[in-house]
Amino acid sequence: MSTWKTLLLQDSSSPLMEQLMFFHDHTLLILIIITILVGQLLVSMIYNKFTHRFLIDGQLIEMVWTILPAFILILIALPSLRLLYIMDEIYNPLLTVKSIGHQWYWSYEYSDYQNMEFDSYMIPSTDLKSFNFRLLDVNNRLILPYNTQIRIIATSLDVIHSWAVPSLGIKIDSTPGRLNQTNFNINRAGLLFGQCS
C-alpha cells in the first residue's frame, strides 16, 4: 500500500505488475538520458559560439537527428506492445469473479459456485478501528487464492466505475450494460487495497 512518503510504485503482487514496473524503469531511463543530453546541449550552446565553414550544408547531422528519435521510439514501442498483448490475453482461469459496481459499494459473485455473492461496503469513518485504513477498508473483503489464474468480469449498475488494484497492475472499467474482463495471477499472499478510480 502507498503511504505519504512513497516515491516509487507499490510493491508488486503479480507477474504482470513486475513487467509493468520493468517497462516503467526502461522508459524512465531513456527519458533521463534524453533530458541530460538536451540539457547539456542547451548549456553548451549558451556558453559557446560555434562557427564552422561547413555548417551550412549538414545532411549527415539531419539524417542522424531524424533516424535517432525514430530508433528511440521503437525502443519504447516494442516493449509497450508486448505488455499490451500480455495484459489482454485471457488464459484458462481456475476462478471467475464477477464484480458489479454500485454508487458507494461493490457486489461480488463467485460464478463458479452456487449462491456465493456478497456486497462490500466501505467502513464509515465513525466505525473505524485503530488498525483500519480510512476510505480503503471494507466490511466484506474479496478473498482470492494466490498462484491461481483468476478472471474478473466487471460491470456496473448505475454509472461508470473502475475496479483497480495498483499492486496487481489491474484497472478495468465497469460500464452499465457491458461486461469487461481481465485476468491476473497473485504471486504472494497479503492484504491488497484497491480503489474505484
Coordinates of C-alpha atoms in Angstrom, one line a residue, residues 15-137:
P15 CA 3.9 -11.1 -12.6
L16 CA 2.1 -8.5 -14.7
M17 CA 2.9 -5.7 -12.3
E18 CA 6.5 -6.8 -12.3
Q19 CA 6.6 -6.4 -16.1
L20 CA 4.9 -3.0 -15.9
M21 CA 7.5 -1.9 -13.4
F22 CA 10.3 -3.1 -15.6
F23 CA 8.8 -1.1 -18.5
H24 CA 8.4 1.9 -16.3
D25 CA 12.1 1.8 -15.4
H26 CA 13.1 1.2 -19.0
T27 CA 11.2 4.2 -20.3
L28 CA 12.3 6.4 -17.4
L29 CA 15.9 5.6 -18.1
I30 CA 15.5 6.6 -21.8
L31 CA 13.8 9.8 -20.8
I32 CA 16.6 10.6 -18.3
I33 CA 19.3 10.1 -20.9
I34 CA 17.4 12.3 -23.4
T35 CA 16.9 15.0 -20.8
I36 CA 20.5 15.1 -19.8
L37 CA 21.7 15.1 -23.4
V38 CA 19.3 18.0 -24.4
G39 CA 20.2 19.9 -21.2
Q40 CA 24.0 19.5 -21.9
L41 CA 23.5 20.7 -25.5
L42 CA 21.5 23.8 -24.4
V43 CA 24.1 24.7 -21.8
S44 CA 26.9 24.3 -24.3
M45 CA 25.1 26.4 -26.9
I46 CA 24.6 29.2 -24.4
Y47 CA 28.3 29.3 -23.3
N48 CA 30.0 28.6 -26.7
K49 CA 30.0 30.3 -30.1
F50 CA 30.2 27.5 -32.7
T51 CA 31.4 28.7 -36.1
H52 CA 32.3 26.2 -38.8
R53 CA 32.7 26.8 -42.5
F54 CA 30.9 23.5 -43.5
L55 CA 27.9 24.2 -41.2
I56 CA 25.7 25.5 -44.0
D57 CA 25.3 22.0 -45.6
G58 CA 24.7 19.4 -42.9
Q59 CA 23.0 16.4 -44.5
L60 CA 24.7 13.9 -42.2
I61 CA 23.5 15.6 -39.0
E62 CA 20.0 16.0 -40.4
M63 CA 19.9 12.3 -41.1
V64 CA 21.2 11.4 -37.6
W65 CA 18.6 13.6 -35.8
T66 CA 15.8 12.0 -37.9
I67 CA 16.8 8.4 -37.5
L68 CA 17.9 8.5 -33.8
P69 CA 14.5 9.6 -32.5
A70 CA 12.7 7.0 -34.6
F71 CA 15.0 4.3 -33.2
I72 CA 14.3 5.6 -29.6
L73 CA 10.6 5.4 -30.3
I74 CA 11.0 1.8 -31.5
L75 CA 12.9 1.0 -28.3
I76 CA 9.9 2.3 -26.3
A77 CA 7.1 0.9 -28.6
L78 CA 8.2 -2.7 -28.8
P79 CA 8.1 -3.5 -25.0
S80 CA 4.9 -1.5 -24.7
L81 CA 3.1 -3.6 -27.4
R82 CA 4.4 -6.8 -25.8
L83 CA 2.9 -5.7 -22.5
L84 CA -0.4 -4.7 -24.1
Y85 CA -0.7 -8.2 -25.6
I86 CA 0.2 -9.9 -22.3
M87 CA -2.4 -7.8 -20.4
D88 CA -5.2 -8.6 -23.0
E89 CA -4.6 -12.4 -23.1
I90 CA -7.1 -14.5 -21.2
Y91 CA -5.6 -17.8 -20.1
N92 CA -7.6 -20.7 -18.7
P93 CA -8.9 -19.3 -15.5
L94 CA -9.4 -21.5 -12.5
L95 CA -11.6 -19.0 -10.7
T96 CA -14.1 -16.4 -12.1
V97 CA -15.3 -13.5 -10.0
K98 CA -18.0 -11.1 -11.2
S99 CA -17.6 -7.6 -9.8
I100 CA -20.6 -5.2 -10.0
G101 CA -20.0 -1.5 -9.3
H102 CA -22.6 0.5 -7.4
Q103 CA -22.7 4.1 -6.3
W104 CA -20.8 3.6 -3.0
Y105 CA -20.1 -0.2 -2.9
W106 CA -19.1 -3.2 -4.9
S107 CA -21.0 -6.5 -5.2
Y108 CA -19.0 -9.7 -5.9
E109 CA -20.2 -13.1 -7.2
Y110 CA -18.1 -16.2 -7.4
S111 CA -19.5 -17.5 -10.6
D112 CA -18.0 -21.0 -10.2
Y113 CA -20.0 -21.7 -7.1
Q114 CA -23.7 -21.7 -6.3
N115 CA -25.1 -18.7 -4.3
M116 CA -21.7 -17.1 -3.5
E117 CA -22.3 -13.4 -3.6
F118 CA -21.9 -10.5 -1.2
D119 CA -21.7 -6.7 -1.0
S120 CA -18.6 -4.9 0.1
Y121 CA -19.2 -1.5 1.7
M122 CA -16.5 0.9 2.9
I123 CA -16.3 1.1 6.7
P124 CA -17.6 4.5 7.8
S125 CA -15.1 6.9 9.4
T126 CA -17.1 6.7 12.7
D127 CA -16.7 2.9 12.9
L128 CA -13.0 2.6 12.1
K129 CA -10.7 0.8 14.4
S130 CA -7.1 1.9 15.0
F131 CA -5.8 -0.7 12.5
N132 CA -8.3 0.2 9.7
F133 CA -7.4 2.4 6.8
R134 CA -9.8 5.3 6.1
L135 CA -11.5 5.1 2.7
L136 CA -9.8 1.8 1.9
D137 CA -11.1 -0.9 4.4

